CSV table of C-alpha atoms in Angstrom, one decimal:
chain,number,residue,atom,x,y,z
C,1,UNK,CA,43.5,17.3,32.6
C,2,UNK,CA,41.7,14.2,34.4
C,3,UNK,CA,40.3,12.1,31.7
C,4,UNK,CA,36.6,12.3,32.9
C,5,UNK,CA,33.6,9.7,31.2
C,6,UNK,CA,30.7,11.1,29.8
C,7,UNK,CA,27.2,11.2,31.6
C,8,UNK,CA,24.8,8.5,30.9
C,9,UNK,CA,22.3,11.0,28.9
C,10,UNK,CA,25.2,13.1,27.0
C,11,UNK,CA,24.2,16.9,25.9
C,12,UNK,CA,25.7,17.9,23.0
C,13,UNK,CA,24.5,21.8,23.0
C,14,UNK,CA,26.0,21.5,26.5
C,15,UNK,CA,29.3,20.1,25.2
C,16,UNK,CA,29.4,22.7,22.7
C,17,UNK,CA,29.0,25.9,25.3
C,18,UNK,CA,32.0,24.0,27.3
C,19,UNK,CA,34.1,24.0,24.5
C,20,UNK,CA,33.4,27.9,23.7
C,21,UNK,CA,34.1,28.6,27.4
C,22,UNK,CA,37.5,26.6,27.2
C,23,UNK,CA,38.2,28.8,24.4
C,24,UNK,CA,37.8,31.6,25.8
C,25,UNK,CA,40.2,30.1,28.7
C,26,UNK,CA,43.0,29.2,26.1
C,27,UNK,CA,42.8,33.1,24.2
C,28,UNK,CA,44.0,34.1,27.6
C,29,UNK,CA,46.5,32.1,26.8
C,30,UNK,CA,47.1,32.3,23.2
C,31,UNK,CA,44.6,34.3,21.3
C,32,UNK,CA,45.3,33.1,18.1
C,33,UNK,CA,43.8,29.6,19.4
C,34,UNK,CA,40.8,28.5,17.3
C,35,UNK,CA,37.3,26.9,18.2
C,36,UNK,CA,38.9,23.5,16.8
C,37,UNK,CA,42.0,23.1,19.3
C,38,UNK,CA,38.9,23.8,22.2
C,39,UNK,CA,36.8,21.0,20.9
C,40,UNK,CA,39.6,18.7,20.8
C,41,UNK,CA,40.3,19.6,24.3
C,42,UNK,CA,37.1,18.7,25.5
C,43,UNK,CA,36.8,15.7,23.6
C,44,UNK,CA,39.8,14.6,25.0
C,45,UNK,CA,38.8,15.5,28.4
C,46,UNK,CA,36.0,13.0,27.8
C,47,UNK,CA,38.1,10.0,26.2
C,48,UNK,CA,37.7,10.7,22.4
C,49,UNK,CA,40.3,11.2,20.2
C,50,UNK,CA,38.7,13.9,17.8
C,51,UNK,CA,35.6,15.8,18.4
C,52,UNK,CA,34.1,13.7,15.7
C,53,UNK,CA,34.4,10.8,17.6
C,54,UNK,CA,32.6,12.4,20.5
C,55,UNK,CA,30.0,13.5,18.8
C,56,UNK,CA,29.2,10.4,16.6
C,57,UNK,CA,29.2,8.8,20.0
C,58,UNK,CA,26.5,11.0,21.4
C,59,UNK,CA,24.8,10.7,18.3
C,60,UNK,CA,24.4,7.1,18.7
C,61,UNK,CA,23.0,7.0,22.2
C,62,UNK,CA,21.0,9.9,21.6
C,63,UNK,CA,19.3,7.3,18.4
C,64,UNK,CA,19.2,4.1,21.1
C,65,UNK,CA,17.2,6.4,23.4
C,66,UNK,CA,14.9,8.1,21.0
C,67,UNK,CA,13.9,4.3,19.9
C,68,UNK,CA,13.3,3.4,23.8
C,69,UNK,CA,11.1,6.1,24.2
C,70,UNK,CA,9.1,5.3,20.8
C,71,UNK,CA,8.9,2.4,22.0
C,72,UNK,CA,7.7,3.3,25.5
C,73,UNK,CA,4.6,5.4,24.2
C,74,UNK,CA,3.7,3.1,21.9
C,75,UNK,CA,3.3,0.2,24.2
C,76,UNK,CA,1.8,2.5,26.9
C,77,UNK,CA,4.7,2.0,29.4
C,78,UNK,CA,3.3,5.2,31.2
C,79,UNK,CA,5.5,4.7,34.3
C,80,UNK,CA,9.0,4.4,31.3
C,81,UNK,CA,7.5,7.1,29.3
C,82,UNK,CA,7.5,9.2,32.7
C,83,UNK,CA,10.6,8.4,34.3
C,84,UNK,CA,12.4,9.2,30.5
C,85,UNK,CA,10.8,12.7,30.3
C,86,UNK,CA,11.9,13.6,33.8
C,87,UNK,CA,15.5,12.2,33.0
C,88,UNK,CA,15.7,13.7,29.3
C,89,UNK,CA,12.7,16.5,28.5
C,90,UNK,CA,13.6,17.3,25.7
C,91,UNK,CA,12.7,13.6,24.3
C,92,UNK,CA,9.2,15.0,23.9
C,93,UNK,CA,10.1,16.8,21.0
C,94,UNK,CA,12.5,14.0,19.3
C,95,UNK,CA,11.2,12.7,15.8
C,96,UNK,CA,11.9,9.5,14.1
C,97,UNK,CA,13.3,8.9,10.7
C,98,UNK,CA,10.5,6.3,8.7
C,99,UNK,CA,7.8,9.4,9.0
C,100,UNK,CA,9.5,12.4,10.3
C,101,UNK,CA,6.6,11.8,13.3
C,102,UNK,CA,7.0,12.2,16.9
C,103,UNK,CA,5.9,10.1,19.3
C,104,UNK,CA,2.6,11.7,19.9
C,105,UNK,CA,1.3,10.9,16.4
C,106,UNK,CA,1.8,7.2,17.4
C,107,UNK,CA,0.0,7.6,20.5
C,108,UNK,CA,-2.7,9.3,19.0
C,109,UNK,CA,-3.0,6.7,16.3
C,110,UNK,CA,-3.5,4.2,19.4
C,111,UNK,CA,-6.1,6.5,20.8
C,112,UNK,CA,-4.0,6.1,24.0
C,113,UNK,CA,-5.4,8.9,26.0
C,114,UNK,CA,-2.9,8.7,29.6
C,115,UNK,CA,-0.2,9.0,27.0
C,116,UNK,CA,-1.5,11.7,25.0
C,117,UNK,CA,-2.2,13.4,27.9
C,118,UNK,CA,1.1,12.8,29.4
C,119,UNK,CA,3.1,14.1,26.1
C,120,UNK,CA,0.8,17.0,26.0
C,121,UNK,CA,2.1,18.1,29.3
C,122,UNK,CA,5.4,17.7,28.8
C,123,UNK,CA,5.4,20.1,25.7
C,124,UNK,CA,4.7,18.0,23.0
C,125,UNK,CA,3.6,20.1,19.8
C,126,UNK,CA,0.0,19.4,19.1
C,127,UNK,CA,-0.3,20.3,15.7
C,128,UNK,CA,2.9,17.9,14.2
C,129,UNK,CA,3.4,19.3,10.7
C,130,UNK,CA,5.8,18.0,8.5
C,131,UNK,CA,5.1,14.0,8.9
C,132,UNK,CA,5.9,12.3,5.3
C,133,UNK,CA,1.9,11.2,5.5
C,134,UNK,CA,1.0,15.3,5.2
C,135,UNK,CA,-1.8,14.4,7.9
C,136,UNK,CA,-0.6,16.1,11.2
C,137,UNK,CA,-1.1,14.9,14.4
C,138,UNK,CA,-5.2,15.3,14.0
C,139,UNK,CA,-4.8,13.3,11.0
C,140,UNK,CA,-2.7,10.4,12.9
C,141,UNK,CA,-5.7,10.9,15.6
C,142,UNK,CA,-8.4,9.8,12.5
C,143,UNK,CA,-7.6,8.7,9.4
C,144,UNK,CA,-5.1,6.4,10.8
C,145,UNK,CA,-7.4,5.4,14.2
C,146,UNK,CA,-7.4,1.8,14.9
C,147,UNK,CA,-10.4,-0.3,14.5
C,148,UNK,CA,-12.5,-0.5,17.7
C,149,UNK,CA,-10.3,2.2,19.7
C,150,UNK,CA,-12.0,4.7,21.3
C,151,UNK,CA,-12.0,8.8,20.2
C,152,UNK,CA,-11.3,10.4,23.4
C,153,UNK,CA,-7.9,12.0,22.4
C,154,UNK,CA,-9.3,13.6,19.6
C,155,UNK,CA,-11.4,16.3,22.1
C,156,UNK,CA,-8.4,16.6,24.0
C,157,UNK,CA,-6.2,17.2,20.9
C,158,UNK,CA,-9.3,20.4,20.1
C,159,UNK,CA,-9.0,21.3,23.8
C,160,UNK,CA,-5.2,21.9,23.4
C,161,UNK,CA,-5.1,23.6,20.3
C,162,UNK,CA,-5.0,21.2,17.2
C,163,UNK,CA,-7.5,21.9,14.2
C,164,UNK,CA,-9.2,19.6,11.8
C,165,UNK,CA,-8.4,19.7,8.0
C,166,UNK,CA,-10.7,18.1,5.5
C,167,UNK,CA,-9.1,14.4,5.6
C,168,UNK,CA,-9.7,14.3,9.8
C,169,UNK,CA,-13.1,15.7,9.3
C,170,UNK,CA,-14.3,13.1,6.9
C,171,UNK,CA,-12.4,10.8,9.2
C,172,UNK,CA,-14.7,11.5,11.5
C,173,UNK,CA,-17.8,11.6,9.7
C,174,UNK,CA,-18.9,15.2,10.8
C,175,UNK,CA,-21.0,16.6,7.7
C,176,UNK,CA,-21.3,20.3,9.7
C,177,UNK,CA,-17.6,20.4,10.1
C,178,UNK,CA,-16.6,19.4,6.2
C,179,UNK,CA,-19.1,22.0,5.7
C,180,UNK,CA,-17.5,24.7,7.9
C,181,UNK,CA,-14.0,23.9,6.6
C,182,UNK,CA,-15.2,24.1,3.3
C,183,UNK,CA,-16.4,27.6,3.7
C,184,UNK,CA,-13.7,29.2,5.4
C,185,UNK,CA,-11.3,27.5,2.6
C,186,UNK,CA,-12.9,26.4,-0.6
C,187,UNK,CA,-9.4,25.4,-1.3
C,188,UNK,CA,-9.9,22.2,0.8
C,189,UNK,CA,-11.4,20.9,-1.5
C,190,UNK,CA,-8.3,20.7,-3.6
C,191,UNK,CA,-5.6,19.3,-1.0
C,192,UNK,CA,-4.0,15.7,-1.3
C,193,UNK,CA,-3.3,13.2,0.4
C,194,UNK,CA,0.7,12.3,0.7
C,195,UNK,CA,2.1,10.3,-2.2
C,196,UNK,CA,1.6,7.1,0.4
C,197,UNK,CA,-1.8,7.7,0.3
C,198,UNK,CA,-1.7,7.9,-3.4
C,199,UNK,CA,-2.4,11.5,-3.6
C,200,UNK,CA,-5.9,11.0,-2.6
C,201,UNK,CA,-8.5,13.5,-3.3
C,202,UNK,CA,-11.6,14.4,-0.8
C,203,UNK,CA,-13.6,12.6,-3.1
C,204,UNK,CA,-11.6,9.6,-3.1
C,205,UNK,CA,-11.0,9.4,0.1
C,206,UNK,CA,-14.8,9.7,1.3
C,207,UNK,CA,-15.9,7.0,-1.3
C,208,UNK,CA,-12.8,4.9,0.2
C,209,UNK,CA,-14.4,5.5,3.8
C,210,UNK,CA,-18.4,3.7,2.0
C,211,UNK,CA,-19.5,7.4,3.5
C,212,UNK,CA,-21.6,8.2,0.5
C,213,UNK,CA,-23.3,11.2,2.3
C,214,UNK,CA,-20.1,12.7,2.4
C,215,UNK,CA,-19.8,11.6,-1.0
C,216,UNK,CA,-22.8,14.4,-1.5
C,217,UNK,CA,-22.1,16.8,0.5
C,218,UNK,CA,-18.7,17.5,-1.5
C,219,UNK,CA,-19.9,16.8,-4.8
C,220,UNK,CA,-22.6,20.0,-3.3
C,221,UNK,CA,-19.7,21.9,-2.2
C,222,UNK,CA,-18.1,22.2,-5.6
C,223,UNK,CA,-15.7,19.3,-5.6
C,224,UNK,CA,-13.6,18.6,-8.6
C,225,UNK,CA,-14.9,15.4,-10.3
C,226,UNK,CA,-12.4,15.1,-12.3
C,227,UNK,CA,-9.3,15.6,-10.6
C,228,UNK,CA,-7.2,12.4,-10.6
C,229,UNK,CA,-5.1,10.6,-7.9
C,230,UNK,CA,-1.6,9.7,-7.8
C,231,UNK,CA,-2.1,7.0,-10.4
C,232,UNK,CA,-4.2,9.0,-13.1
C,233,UNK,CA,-7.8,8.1,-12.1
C,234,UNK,CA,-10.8,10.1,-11.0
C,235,UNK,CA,-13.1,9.0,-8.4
C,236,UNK,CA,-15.3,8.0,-11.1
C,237,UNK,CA,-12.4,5.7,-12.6
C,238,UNK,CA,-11.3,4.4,-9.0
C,239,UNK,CA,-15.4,3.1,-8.2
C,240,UNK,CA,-15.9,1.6,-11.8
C,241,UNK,CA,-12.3,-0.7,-10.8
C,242,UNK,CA,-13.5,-1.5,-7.2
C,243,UNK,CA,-17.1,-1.8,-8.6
C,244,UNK,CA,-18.7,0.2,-6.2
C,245,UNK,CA,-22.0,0.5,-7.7
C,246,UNK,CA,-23.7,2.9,-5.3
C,247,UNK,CA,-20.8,5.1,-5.7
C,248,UNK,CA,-20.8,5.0,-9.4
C,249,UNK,CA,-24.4,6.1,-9.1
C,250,UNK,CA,-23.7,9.2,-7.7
C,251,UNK,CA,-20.8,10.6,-9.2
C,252,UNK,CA,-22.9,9.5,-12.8
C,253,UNK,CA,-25.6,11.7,-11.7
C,254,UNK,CA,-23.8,14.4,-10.5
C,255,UNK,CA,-22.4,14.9,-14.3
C,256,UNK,CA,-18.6,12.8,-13.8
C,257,UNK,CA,-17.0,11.3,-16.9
C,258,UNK,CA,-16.8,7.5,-17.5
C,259,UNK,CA,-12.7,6.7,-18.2
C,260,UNK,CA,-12.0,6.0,-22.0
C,261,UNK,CA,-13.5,2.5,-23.0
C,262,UNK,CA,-10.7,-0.1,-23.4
C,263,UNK,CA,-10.7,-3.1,-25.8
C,264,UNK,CA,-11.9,-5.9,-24.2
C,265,UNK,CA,-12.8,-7.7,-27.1
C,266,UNK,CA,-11.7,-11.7,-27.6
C,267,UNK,CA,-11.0,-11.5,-23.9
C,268,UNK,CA,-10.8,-15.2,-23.4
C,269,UNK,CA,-8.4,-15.7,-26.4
C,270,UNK,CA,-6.2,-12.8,-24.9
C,271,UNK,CA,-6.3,-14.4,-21.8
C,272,UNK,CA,-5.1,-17.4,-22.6
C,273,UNK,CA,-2.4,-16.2,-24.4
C,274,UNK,CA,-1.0,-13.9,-21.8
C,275,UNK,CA,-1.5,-16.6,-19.4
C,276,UNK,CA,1.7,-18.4,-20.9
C,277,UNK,CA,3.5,-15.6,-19.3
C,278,UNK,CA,3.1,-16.7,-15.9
C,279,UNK,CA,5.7,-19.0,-15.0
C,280,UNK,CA,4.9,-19.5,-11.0
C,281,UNK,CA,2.2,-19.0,-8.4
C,282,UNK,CA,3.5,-18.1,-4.8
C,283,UNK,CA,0.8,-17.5,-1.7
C,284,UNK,CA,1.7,-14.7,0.8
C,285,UNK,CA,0.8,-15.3,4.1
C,286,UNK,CA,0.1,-12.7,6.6
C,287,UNK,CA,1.9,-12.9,10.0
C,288,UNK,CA,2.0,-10.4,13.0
C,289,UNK,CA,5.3,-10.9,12.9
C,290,UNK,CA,7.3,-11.3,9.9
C,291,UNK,CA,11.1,-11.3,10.8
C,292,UNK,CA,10.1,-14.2,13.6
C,293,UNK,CA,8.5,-15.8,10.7
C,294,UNK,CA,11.5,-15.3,8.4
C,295,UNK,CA,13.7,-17.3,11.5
C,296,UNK,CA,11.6,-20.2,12.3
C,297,UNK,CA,10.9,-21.4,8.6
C,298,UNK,CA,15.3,-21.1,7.9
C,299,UNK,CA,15.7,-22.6,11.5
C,300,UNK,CA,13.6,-26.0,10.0
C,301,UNK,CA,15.8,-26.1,6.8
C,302,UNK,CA,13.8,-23.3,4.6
C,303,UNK,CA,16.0,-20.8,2.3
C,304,UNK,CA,15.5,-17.1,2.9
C,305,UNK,CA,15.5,-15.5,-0.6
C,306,UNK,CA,14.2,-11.7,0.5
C,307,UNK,CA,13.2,-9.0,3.0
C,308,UNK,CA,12.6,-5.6,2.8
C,309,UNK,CA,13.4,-3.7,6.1
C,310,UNK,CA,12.2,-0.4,7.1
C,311,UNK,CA,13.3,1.4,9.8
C,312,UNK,CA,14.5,-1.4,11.7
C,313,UNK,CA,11.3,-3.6,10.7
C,314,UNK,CA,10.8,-5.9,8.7
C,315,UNK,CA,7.6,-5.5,6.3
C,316,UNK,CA,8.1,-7.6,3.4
C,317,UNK,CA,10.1,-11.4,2.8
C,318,UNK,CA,10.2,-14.5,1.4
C,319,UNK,CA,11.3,-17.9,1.9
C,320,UNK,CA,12.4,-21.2,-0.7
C,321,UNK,CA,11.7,-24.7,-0.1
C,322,UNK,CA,13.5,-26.1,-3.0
C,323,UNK,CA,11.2,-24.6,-6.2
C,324,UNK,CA,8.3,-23.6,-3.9
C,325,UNK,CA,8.2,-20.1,-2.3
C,326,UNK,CA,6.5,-18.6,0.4
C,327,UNK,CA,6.1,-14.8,1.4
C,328,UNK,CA,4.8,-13.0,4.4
C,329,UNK,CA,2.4,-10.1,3.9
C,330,UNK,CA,3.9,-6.7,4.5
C,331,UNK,CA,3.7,-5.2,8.2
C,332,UNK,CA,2.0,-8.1,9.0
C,333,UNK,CA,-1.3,-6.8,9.0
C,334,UNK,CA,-3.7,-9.8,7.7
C,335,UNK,CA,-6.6,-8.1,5.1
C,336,UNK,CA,-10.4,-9.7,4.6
C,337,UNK,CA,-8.6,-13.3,4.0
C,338,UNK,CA,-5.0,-14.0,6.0
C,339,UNK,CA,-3.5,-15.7,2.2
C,340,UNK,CA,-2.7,-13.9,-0.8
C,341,UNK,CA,-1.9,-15.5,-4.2
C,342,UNK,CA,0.8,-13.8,-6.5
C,343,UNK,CA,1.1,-14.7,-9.9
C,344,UNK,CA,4.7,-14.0,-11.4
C,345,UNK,CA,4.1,-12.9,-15.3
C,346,UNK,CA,6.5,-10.4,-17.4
C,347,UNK,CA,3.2,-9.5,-19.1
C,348,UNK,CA,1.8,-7.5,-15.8
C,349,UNK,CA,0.9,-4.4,-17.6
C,350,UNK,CA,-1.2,-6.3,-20.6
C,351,UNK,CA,-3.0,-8.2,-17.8
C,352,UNK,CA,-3.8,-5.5,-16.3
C,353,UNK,CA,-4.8,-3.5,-19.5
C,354,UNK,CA,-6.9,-6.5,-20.3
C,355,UNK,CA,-8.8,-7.3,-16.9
C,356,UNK,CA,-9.1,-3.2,-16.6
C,357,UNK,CA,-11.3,-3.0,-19.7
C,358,UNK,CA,-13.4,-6.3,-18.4
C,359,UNK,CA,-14.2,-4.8,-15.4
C,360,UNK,CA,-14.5,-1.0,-16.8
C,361,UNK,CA,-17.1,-2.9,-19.5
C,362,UNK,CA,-19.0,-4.5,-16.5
C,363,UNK,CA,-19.4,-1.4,-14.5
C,364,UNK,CA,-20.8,0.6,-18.1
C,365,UNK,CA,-23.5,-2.3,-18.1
C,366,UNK,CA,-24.5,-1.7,-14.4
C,367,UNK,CA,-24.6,2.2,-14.9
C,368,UNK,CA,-26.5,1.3,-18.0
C,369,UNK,CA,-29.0,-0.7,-15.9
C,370,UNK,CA,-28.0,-4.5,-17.0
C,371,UNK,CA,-25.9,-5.6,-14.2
C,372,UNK,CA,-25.0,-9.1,-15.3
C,373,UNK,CA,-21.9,-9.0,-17.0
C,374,UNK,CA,-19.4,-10.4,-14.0
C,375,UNK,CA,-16.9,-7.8,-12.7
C,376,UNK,CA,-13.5,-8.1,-11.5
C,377,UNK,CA,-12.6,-6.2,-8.0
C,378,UNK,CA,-9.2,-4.2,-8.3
C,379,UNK,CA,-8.0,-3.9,-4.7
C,380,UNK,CA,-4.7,-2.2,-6.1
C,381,UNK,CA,-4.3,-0.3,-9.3
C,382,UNK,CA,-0.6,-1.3,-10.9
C,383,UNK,CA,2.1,0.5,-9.0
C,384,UNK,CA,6.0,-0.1,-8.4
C,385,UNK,CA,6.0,-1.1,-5.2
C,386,UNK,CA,9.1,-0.4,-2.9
C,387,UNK,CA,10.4,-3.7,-3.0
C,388,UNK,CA,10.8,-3.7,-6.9
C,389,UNK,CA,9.2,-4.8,-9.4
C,390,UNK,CA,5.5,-4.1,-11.0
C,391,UNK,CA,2.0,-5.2,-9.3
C,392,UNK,CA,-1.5,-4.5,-9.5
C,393,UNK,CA,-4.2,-6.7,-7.4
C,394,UNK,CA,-7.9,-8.0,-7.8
C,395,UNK,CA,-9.9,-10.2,-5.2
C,396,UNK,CA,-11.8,-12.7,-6.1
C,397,UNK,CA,-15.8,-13.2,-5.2
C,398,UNK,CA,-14.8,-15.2,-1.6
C,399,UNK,CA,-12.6,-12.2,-0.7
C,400,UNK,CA,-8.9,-13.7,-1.6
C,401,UNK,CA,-6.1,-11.6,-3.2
C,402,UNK,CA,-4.6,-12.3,-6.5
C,403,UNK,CA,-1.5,-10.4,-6.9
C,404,UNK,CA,0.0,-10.1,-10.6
C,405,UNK,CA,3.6,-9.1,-9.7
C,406,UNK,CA,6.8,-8.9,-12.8
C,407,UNK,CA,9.9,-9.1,-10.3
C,408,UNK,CA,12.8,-6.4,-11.0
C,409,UNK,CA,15.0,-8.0,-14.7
C-alpha cells in the first residue's frame, strides 16, 4: 500500500469508519481477522507505526487547533473565526479543559455580539451546561460581563433560546424577572454558586453586587437567612466582615442572626504577640501580563522562585532579589489599588481569629447605633488558595490589600 500523509485537519471518526471498511475487505480474505490488524493497516497507510501513534497524533493537532480557535473568538478575529468554521464545523462545538466552556461563553463574557452571532449560526449550543463555574452560557453573558461592555448579546442569547436562572437575573438587575423565576421555582432560591464562587447564595451574591433592593426583594420572597456559603458564613456574617453597614441593616431587620461573638479582648497585647510571627513582608504587584513580567525581572539578574500555571497561563509568580521578593497579582487583573502587601506569619489562622472578632465587635456597635469603634474590611475570608498555603485578606482605609499568607511547611 502507498504510504499516503494525513490531511491537514485529520478526522478521527473518519479514520475509524476506514478502518471498519478495511476490515470488512481483509474478512474476505481471512475472516478470522480482527478490528486491530485493520487499524494497524490504516495507520500504517498513513505513516504510523501503531494505531496509537495515529491517534495521539491527531489528538494533538486536534488540541493546537481548538486553542487557535479560542483564541480567535476571543480576540474577535471574525474573518479567522470564519475561515476555521468553514474549514473544521465541528470546532463550534469543541470545549476547553480550564472550565469545560466553549468558545461562546468567552464571547459572551466579551459581550462580542458579531461573534456571538457568528457561533450561534454555526450551531453553537446556547444554553452551555456543564461549565465548572455552574453559570451557563446566560451566566457567562452577566455575572461575568466586563465592566463598560455593552448587553446586546444577552437579547440575542433570549431570541435564540437561552433562559435566565436566578444568578443572571440579579446580574442584570431585573426585580420582575427574580420575581417570575422565583415563582415558577421557589427552589431558586436555594441554588449555589460553583465552589469558585464560594458557593454563593442569592443573598450573597445580590449584597456582593451593593443591589440592596434585590437584597429585599428576596429576603420578601422567602430567602434563607441563614444558609451559609462555601466558607461557613451567612450573608449576615459575610456584611458584618466587609462592614457593609446598609446591608447589615436589612438583613437585622428582617430577623437574621448576628455570628457568635468572638473574644477580642486585650486585642493590642494579642496583637503584638502574634505579630512576632511574621518574619517578612512581600508587595504583589499587579501586571496585565505576568509570565512577561516573570522574563524581564530574571533577564536583569532577578531569581524566579514560583509560578502557578493554568491552562497554559500563568496566573500567579514570584521573583528574589537576594532576601527581597516580589510577586505578581494573579491573572493580572489590578483591584481598587495595583500593589498588594502580604505578610508571611505561621500564626495566619489566630490573626485571623483575632482581627475577625475586632471587626465582628465593630459592626455589633454600628447595628447597636454607636458607630465609632474602627472596623477592619475583610476582602477575603481565610481560604487555601490553589497555590498552597493559607490566606485571608483585609484592606486598609486608602483601599490597599494586606494579605496574611502561612506558605505550604
Amino acid at each position: 500500500m502507498s504510504n499516503s500523509k494525513l490531511p491537514d485537519h485529520p478526522s478521527l471518526e473518519y479514520l475509524k469508519k476506514l478502518a471498519k471498511d478495511r476490515l470488512a475487505e481483509l474478512r474476505r480474505r481471512d475472516p478470522k481477522t480482527k478490528l486491530a490488524a485493520a487499524l494497524l493497516d490504516v495507520a500504517r497507510e498513513h505513516g504510523f507505526s501503531s494505531w496509537r501513534a495515529l491517534k495521539a497524533e491527531i489528538e494533538k493537532r486536534q488540541e493546537a487547533t481548538v486553542k487557535e480557535f479560542f483564541e480567535a473568538c476571543a480576540s474577535g478575529d471574525f474573518a479567522k473565526l470564519r475561515r476555521m468554521l468553514a474549514d473544521q464545523p465541528d470546532l463550534v462545538h469543541a470545549r476547553e479543559h480550564g472550565d469545560n466552556t466553549t468558545t461562546l461563553h468567552w464571547a459572551v463574557a466579551k459581550a462580542n455580539l458579531d461573534v456571538t452571532r457568528a457561533l450561534l449560526d454555526a450551531g453553537a449550543d446556547v444554553h452551555g451546561f456543564g461549565d465548572l463555574h455552574e453559570l451557563d452560557v446566560i451566566g457567562w453573558a452577566t455575572v461575568f460581563h466586563e465592566e463598560g461592555a455593552t448587553w446586546d448579546v444577552v437579547p440575542l442569547l433570549l431570541e435564540r433560546g437561552a433562559r435566565h436562572h436566578i444568578y443572571s437575573a440579579i446580574a442584570v438587575g431585573d426585580l420582575d424577572l427574580i420575581r417570575q423565576l422565583v415563582e415558577q421555582n421557589p427552589d431558586a432560591l436555594d441554588r449555589r454558586m460553583s465552589r469558585f464562587e464560594k458557593r454563593q447564595t442569592p443573598l450573597h451574591f445580590a449584597m456582593s453586587r451593593k443591589r440592596y433592593d434585590i437584597l429585599d426583594l428576596l429576603i420578601e420572597l422567602g430567602a434563607d437567612l441563614e444558609a451559609e456559603d462555601g466558607t461557613g458564613q451567612t450573608a449576615m456574617a459575610v456584611a458584618m466582615l466587609h462592614g457593609d453597614q446598609e446591608a447589615m441593616r436589612r438583613l437585622h431587620a428582617a430577623g437574621a442572626k448576628q455570628p457568635p461573638k468572638l473574644d477580642s479582648s486585650s486585642f493590642r497585647e494579642r496583637m503584638a504577640k502574634l505579630a512576632a510571627s511574621t518574619k517578612k513582608i512581600a508587595p504583589a504587584l499587579s501586571v496585565p501580563d505576568i509570565a512577561k513580567a516573570l522574563e524581564w525581572y530574571t533577564s536583569i539578574g532577578f531569581r524566579e522562585v514560583g509560578r502557578w500555571e493554568d491552562d497554559g497561563i500563568v496566573n500567579w509568580g514570584m521573583v528574589a532579589f537576594g532576601e527581597a521578593e516580589i510577586g505578581f497579582g494573579m491573572h493580572g487583573v489590578a483591584g481598587p489599588k495595583d500593589v498588594t502587601l502580604w505578610f508571611y506569619t505561621d500564626q495566619v489562622d489566630a490573626l485571623y481569629q483575632l482581627l475577625k472578632a475586632r471587626q465582628l465587635e465593630a459592626a455589633e456597635a454600628a447595628l447597636a447605633g454607636k458607630p465609632d469603634q474602627a472596623g477592619i474590611e475583610f476582602e477575603e475570608d481565610i481560604y487555601d488558595p490553589f497555590y498552597g498555603g493559607r490566606q485571608f485578606s483585609i484592606r486598609d482605609l486608602n483601599g490597599y490589600g494586606l494579605i496574611f499568607y502561612a506558605p505550604e511547611v
